[in-house]
Coordinates of C-alpha atoms in Angstrom, one line a residue:
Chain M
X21 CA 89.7 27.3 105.3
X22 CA 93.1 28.8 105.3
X23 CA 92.6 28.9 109.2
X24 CA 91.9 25.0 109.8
X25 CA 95.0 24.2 107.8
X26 CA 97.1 25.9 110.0
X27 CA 95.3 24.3 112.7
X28 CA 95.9 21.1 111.2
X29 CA 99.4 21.5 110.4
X30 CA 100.0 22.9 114.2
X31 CA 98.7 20.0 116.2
X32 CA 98.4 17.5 113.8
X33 CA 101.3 15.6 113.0
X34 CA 102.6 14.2 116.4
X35 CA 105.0 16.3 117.0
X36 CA 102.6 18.2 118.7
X37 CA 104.1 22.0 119.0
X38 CA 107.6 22.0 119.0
X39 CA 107.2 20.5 115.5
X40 CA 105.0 23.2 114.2
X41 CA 107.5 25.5 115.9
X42 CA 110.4 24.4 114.5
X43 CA 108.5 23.9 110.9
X44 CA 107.6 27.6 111.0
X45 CA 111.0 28.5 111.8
X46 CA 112.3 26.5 108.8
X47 CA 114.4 24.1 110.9
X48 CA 113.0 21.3 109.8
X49 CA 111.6 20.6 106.4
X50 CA 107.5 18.9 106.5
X51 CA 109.1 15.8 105.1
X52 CA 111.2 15.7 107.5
X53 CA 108.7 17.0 110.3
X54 CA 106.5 13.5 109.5
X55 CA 109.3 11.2 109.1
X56 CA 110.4 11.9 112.9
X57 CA 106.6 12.2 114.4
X58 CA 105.7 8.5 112.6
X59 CA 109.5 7.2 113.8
X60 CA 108.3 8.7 117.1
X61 CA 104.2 7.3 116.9
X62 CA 106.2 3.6 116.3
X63 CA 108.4 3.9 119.0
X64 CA 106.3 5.9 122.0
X65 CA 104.2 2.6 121.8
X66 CA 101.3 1.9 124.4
X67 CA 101.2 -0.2 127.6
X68 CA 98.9 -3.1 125.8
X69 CA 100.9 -3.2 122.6
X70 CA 103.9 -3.4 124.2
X71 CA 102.6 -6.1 126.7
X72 CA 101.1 -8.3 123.7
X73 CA 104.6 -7.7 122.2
X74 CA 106.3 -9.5 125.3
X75 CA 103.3 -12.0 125.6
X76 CA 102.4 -10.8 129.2
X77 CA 98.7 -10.3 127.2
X78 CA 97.0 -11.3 124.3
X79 CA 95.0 -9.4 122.3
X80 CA 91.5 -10.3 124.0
X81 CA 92.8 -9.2 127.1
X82 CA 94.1 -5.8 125.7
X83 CA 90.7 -5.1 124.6
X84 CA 89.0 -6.1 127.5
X85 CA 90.9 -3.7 129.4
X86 CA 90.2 -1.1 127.0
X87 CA 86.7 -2.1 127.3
X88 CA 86.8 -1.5 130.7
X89 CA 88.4 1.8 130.5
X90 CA 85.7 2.9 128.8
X91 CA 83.7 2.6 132.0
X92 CA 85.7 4.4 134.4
X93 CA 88.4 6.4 135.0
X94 CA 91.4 4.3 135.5
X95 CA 94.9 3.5 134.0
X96 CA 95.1 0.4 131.9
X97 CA 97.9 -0.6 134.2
X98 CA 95.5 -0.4 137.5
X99 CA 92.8 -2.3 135.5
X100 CA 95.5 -4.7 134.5
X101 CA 96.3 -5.2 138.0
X102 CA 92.4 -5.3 139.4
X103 CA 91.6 -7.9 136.3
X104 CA 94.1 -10.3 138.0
X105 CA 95.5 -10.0 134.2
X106 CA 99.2 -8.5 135.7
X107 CA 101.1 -9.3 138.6
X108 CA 102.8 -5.8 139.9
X109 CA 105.8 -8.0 139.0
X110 CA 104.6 -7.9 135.3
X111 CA 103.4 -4.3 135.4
X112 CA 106.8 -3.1 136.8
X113 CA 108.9 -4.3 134.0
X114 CA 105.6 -3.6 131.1
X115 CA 106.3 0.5 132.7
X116 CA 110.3 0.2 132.5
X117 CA 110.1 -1.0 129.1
X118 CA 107.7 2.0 128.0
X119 CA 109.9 4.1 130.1
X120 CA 113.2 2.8 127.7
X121 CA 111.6 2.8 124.5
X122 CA 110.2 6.3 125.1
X123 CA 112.0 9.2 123.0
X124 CA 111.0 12.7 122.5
X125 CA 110.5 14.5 119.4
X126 CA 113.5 16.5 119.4
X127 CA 115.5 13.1 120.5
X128 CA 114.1 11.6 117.0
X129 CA 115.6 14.8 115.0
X130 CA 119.0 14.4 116.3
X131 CA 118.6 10.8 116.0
X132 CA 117.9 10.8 112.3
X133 CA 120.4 13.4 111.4
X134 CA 117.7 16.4 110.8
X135 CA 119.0 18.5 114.0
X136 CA 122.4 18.5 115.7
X137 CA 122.9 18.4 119.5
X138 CA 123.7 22.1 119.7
X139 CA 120.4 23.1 117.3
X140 CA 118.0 20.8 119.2
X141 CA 119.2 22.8 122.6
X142 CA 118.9 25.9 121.0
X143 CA 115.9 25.7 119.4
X144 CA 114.3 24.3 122.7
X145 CA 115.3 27.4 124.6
X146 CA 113.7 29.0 122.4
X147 CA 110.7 27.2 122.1
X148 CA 110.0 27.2 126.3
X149 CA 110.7 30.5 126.1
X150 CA 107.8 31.8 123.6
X151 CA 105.4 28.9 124.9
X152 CA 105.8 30.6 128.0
X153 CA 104.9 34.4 127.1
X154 CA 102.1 32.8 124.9
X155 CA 100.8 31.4 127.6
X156 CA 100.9 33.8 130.1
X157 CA 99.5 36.4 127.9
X158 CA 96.9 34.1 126.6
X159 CA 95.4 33.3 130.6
X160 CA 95.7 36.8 130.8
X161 CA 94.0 37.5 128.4
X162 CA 91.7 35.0 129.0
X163 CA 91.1 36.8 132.6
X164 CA 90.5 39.9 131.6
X165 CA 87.3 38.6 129.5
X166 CA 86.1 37.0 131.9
X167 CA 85.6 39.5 134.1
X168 CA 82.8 39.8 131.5
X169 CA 81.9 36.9 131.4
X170 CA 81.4 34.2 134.4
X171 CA 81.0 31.4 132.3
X172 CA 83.9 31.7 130.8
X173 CA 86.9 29.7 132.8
X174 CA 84.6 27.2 134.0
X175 CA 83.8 26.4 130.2
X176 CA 87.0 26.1 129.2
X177 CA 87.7 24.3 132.4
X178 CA 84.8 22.1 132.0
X179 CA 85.4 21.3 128.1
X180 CA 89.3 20.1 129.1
X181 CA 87.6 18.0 132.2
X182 CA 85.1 16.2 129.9
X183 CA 88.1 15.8 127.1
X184 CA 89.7 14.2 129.8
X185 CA 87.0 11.7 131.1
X186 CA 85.1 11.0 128.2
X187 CA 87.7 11.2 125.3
X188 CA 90.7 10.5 127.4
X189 CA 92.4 13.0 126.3
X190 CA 93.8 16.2 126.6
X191 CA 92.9 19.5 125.8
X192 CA 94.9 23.4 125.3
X193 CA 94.0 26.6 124.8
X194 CA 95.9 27.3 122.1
X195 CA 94.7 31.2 121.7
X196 CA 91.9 33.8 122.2
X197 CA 90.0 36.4 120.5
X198 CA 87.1 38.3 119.8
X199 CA 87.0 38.8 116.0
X200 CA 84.4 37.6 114.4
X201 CA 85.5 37.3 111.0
X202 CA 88.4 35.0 112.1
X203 CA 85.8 32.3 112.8
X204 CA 86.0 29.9 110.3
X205 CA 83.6 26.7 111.4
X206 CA 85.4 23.2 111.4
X207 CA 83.4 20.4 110.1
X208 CA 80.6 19.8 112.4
X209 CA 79.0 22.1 115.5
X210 CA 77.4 21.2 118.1
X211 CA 75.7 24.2 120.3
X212 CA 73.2 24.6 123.1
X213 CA 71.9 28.0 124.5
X214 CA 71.5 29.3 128.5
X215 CA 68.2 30.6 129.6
X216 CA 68.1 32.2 133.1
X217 CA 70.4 34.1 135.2
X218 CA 73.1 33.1 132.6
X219 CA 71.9 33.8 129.0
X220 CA 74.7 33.2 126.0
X221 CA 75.1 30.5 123.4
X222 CA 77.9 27.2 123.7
X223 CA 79.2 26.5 120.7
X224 CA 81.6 23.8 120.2
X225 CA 82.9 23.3 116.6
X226 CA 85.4 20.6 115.2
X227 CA 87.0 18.3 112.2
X228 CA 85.2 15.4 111.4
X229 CA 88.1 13.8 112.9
X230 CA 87.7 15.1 116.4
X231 CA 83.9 14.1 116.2
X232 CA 84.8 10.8 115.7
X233 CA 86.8 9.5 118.1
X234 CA 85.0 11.4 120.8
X235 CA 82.0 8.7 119.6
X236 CA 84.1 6.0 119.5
X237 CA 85.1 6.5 123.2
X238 CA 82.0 7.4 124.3
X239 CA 80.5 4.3 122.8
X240 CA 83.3 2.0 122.8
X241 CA 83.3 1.0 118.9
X242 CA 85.1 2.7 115.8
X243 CA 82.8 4.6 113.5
X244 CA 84.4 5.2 109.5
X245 CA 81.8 8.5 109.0
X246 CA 79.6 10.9 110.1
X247 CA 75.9 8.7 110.8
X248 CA 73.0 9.7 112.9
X249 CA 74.6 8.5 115.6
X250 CA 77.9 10.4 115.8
X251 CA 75.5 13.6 115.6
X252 CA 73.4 11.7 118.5
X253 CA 76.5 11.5 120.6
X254 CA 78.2 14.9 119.7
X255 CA 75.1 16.7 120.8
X256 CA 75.2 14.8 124.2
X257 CA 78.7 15.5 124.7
X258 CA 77.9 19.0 124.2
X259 CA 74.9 18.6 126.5
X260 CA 77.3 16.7 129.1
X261 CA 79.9 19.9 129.2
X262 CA 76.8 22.5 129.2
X263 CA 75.0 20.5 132.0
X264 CA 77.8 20.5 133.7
X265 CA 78.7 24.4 133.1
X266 CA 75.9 24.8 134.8
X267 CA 76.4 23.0 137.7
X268 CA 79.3 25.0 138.2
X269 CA 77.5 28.3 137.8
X270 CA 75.4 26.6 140.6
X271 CA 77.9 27.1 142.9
X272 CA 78.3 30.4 142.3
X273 CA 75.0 31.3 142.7
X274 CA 74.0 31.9 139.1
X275 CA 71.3 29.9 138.3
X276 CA 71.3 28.8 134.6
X277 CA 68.8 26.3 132.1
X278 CA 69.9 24.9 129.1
X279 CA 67.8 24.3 125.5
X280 CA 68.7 21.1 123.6
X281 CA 71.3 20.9 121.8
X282 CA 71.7 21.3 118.2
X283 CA 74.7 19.9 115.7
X284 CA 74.9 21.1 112.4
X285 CA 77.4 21.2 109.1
X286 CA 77.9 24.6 109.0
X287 CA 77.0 27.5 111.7
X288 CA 77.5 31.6 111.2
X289 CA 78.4 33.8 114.4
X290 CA 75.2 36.5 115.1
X291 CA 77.6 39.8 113.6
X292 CA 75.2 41.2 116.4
X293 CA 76.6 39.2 119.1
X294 CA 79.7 39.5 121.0
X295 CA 82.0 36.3 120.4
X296 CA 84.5 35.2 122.8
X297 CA 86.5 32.6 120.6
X298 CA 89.0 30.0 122.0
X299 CA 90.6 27.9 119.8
X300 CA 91.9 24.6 121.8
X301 CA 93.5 21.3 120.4
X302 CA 94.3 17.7 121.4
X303 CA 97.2 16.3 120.5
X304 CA 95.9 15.4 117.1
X305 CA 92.8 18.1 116.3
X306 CA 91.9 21.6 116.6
X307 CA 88.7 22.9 117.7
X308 CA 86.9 25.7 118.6
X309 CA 85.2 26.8 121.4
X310 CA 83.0 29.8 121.6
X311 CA 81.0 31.8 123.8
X312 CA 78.3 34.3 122.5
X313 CA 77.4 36.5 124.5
X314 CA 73.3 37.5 124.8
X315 CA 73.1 40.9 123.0
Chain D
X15 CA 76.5 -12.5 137.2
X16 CA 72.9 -13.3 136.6
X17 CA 70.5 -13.4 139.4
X18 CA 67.4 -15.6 139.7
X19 CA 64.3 -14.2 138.0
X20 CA 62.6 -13.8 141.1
X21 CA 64.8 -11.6 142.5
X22 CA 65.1 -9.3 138.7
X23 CA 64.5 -5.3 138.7
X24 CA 62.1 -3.6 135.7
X25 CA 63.6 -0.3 134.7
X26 CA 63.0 1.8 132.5
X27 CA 64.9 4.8 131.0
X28 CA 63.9 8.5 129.5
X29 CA 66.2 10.1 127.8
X30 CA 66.2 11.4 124.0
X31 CA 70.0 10.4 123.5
X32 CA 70.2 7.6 121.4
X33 CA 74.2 7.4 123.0
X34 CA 72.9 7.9 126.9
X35 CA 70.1 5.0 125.9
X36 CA 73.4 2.8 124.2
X37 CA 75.2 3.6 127.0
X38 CA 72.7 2.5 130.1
X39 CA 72.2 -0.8 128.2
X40 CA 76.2 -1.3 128.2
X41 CA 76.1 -0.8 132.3
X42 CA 73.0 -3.1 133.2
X43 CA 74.3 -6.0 131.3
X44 CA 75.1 -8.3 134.0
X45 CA 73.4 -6.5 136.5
X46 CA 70.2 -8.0 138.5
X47 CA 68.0 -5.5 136.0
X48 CA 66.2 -5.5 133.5
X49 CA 65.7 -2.9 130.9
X50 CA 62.1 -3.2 129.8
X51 CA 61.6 0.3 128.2
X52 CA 63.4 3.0 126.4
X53 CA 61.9 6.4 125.6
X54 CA 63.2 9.8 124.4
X55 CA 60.5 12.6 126.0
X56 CA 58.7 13.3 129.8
X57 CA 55.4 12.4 127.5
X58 CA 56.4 8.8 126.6
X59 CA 58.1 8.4 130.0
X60 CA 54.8 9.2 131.9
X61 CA 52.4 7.0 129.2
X62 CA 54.8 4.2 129.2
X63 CA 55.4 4.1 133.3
X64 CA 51.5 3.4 133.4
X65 CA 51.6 0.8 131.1
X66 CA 54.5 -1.4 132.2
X67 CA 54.8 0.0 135.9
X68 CA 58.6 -0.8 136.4
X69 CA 60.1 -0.9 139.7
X70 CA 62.6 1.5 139.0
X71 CA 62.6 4.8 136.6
X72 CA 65.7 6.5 135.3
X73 CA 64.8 10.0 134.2
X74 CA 66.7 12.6 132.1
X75 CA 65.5 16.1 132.5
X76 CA 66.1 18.4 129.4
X77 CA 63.8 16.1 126.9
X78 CA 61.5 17.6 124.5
X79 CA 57.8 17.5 124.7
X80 CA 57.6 17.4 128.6
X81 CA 60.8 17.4 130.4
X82 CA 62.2 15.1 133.3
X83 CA 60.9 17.2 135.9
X84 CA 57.3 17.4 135.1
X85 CA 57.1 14.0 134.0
X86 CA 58.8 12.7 137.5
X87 CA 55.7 15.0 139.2
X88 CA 53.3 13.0 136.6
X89 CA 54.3 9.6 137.5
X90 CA 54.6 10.6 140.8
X91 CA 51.1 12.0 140.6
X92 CA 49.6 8.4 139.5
X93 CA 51.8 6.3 141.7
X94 CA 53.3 7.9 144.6
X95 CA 55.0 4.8 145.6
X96 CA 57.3 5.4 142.2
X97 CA 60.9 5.1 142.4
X98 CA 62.3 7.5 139.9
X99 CA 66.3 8.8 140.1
X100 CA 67.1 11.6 138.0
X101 CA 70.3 11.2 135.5
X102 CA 70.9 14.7 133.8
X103 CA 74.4 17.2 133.7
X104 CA 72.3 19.6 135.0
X105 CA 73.1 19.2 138.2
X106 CA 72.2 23.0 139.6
X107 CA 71.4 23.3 142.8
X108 CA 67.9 24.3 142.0
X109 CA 67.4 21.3 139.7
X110 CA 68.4 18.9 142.3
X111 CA 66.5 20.0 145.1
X112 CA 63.4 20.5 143.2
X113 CA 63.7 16.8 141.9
X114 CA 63.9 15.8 145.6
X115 CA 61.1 18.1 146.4
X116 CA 59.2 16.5 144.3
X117 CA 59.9 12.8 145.4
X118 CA 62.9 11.7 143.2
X119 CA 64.8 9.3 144.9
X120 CA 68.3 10.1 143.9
X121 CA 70.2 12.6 141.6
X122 CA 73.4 11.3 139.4
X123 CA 75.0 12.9 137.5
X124 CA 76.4 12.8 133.7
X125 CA 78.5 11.5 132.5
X126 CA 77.6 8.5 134.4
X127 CA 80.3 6.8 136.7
X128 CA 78.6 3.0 136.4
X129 CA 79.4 1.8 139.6
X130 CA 77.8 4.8 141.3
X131 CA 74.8 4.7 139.0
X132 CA 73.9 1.0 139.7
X133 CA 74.7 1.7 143.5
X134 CA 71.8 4.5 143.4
X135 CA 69.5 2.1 141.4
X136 CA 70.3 -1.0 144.3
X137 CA 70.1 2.0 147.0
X138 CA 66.6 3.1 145.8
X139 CA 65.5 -0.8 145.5
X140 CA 66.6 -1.7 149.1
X141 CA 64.3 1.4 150.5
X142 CA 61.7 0.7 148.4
X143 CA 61.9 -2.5 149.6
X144 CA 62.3 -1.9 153.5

């Protein structure tokens, strides 16, 4: 599992990539590496801690609004506003302070002593640089393979969309490739197979982690382990970002069906089928998102 | 807010997820309807339609055993006044238009955006009802 380490390690830790950059470079020690992403995690507080911090809300209220964000799209400080909970008075100064308080990894690092001014600036060159190429070569590569394939941008696309909604968060391609034995399955996989003009196999495969709080925003409650339920809900996520894969194949003109989907523990890649692999993250999980092809 | 009894919708739901089932309970709660059967295929759908005759169906369509689209034709087939909107991701082209084609009176889409589900619901009442 030498492969979800790295993962882990890479997106993991709050720091979110400039952290695993600067770790890999040796800049920064890992003790040091968690000492500035929980220093961070403390200070980059949220809108409704922050409010019940200033008593603007209590804690009811926070969760009500929470509760609330569950059903739709909107910012906690709009729901605030439409729950007659905030004045824009109040919501003005709850944003400023967030805005104050707010302090960037690298910011932390110079802060505590681990960086100096001129290594932090340095180093960040650096870093924009790289991410940069990465990424360009990644969408290009990314481009080139879908030539192939049709479905492929729009379930990439798709999977970030649904991150957003449903899990509200966000999603990166973090790389692409096509070798098989690099696939290494995280904890759980959910997967559903096209019929029809579109034929290939969705396969969505993640920590335990990951699972999780996608469930506990989908259903609006924490859940400690893995129950019948969690695998309920991963499989209709699944189903959600397939249905909706689709839909956008639809458009196109490419008429696609979709089989029910399955979630299992573990899950091998056909050695028969061609794999298109993209391993994506949120700020605080890997996963892996693969396309096989019908052989 | 709770509206007098009189004025109360039956619906039911078909779906197979446990979590879409959670989930539609979460959005009717004070709403003017009133859940008064959950099942998980187009089979059960179609048997429990006859026995309860709701005023309003929410159907699903990839379910095992029959699926949503055969089961809407069903229930159609025994009660063409049936009011039956389709909920499913699989919102193709062809999968919409056939549902309509065969008497659905709405298609939304999943994930479900509440307010524009229980407008759809309150849309297919008020027709029914005119």
């Amino acid at each position: 599992m030498k492969q979800q380490e790295k993962a882990n390690v890479a997106v993991g830790l709050g720091g979110k990539f400039f952290g695993q950059f600067l770790l890999e470079r040796g800049t920064i020690s890992t003790e040091q590496l968690l000492e500035a992403a929980n220093f961070q995690k403390l200070r980059n507080a949220k809108l409704g801690a922050i409010a019940i911090a200033m008593g603007l809300l209590t804690e009811a209220q926070v969760a009500q609004i929470h509760a609330e964000q569950r059903r739709t799209d909107k910012r906690f400080g709009d729901l605030a506003l439409e729950l007659n909970l905030l004045t824009s008075v109040q919501l003005d100064e709850l944003l400023r302070v967030q805005k104050s308080r707010h302090v960037l990894f690298g910011e932390v690092l110079v802060e505590k002593g681990f960086l100096s001014r001129e290594l932090l600036d340095a180093e960040l060159a650096q870093f924009q640089a790289e991410s940069r190429n990465d990424e360009d070569a990644l969408q290009d590569l990314l481009k080139t393979a879908a030539k192939d394939v049709p479905v492929l941008e729009d379930a990439l696309d798709v999977v970030a969309k649904m991150f957003r909604r449903l899990v509200h968060e966000e999603i990166k391609l973090q790389g692409f490739h096509q070798d098989k034995t690099r696939w290494h399955p995280y904890d759980l996989t959910a997967r559903l197979a096209f019929e029809g003009e579109y034929q290939g196999t969705f396969v969505l495969s993640m920590p335990e982690g990951l699972a999780l709080r996608i469930v506990e925003r989908m259903l609006g409650r924490p859940f400690p382990e893995v129950n019948d339920l969690v695998l309920d809900a991963l499989a209709e996520f699944a189903n959600i970002v397939c249905g909706n894969i689709c839909s956008r194949l639809s458009l196109r003109g490419i008429e696609a069906d979709l089989h029910p989907p399955q979630v299992s523990r573990t899950f091998n890649l056909d050695p028969n089928r061609t794999a298109y692999i993209m391993q994506v993250a949120t700020a605080e999980h890997p996963a892996e998102v693969v396309l096989l092809a019908a052989n | 807010m709770q509206t007098p009894e009189t004025q109360r919708i039956k619906v039911m739901i078909a779906d197979d997820s446990t979590t879409v089932r959670t989930i539609f309970r979460d959005i009717l709660k004070d709403t003017e309807f009133d859940l008064v059967g959950e099942v998980q295929n187009g089979q059960e759908a179609v048997e429990h339609y006859k026995r309860v005759r709701p005023d309003l169906v929410i159907m699903d369509i990839i379910m095992p055993e029959l699926d949503g689209v055969v089961a809407l034709s069903n229930i159609l087939d025994f009660d063409p006044g049936a009011r039956v909107i389709m909920a499913s991701s699989l919102g193709t082209q062809r999968k919409v238009l056939d549902s309509i084609k065969r008497g659905a009176k709405n298609f939304v889409m999943k994930p479900y955006d509440p307010d524009v589900l229980i407008e759809a619901m309150r849309k297919a009442c008020r027709e029914f009802s005119n």
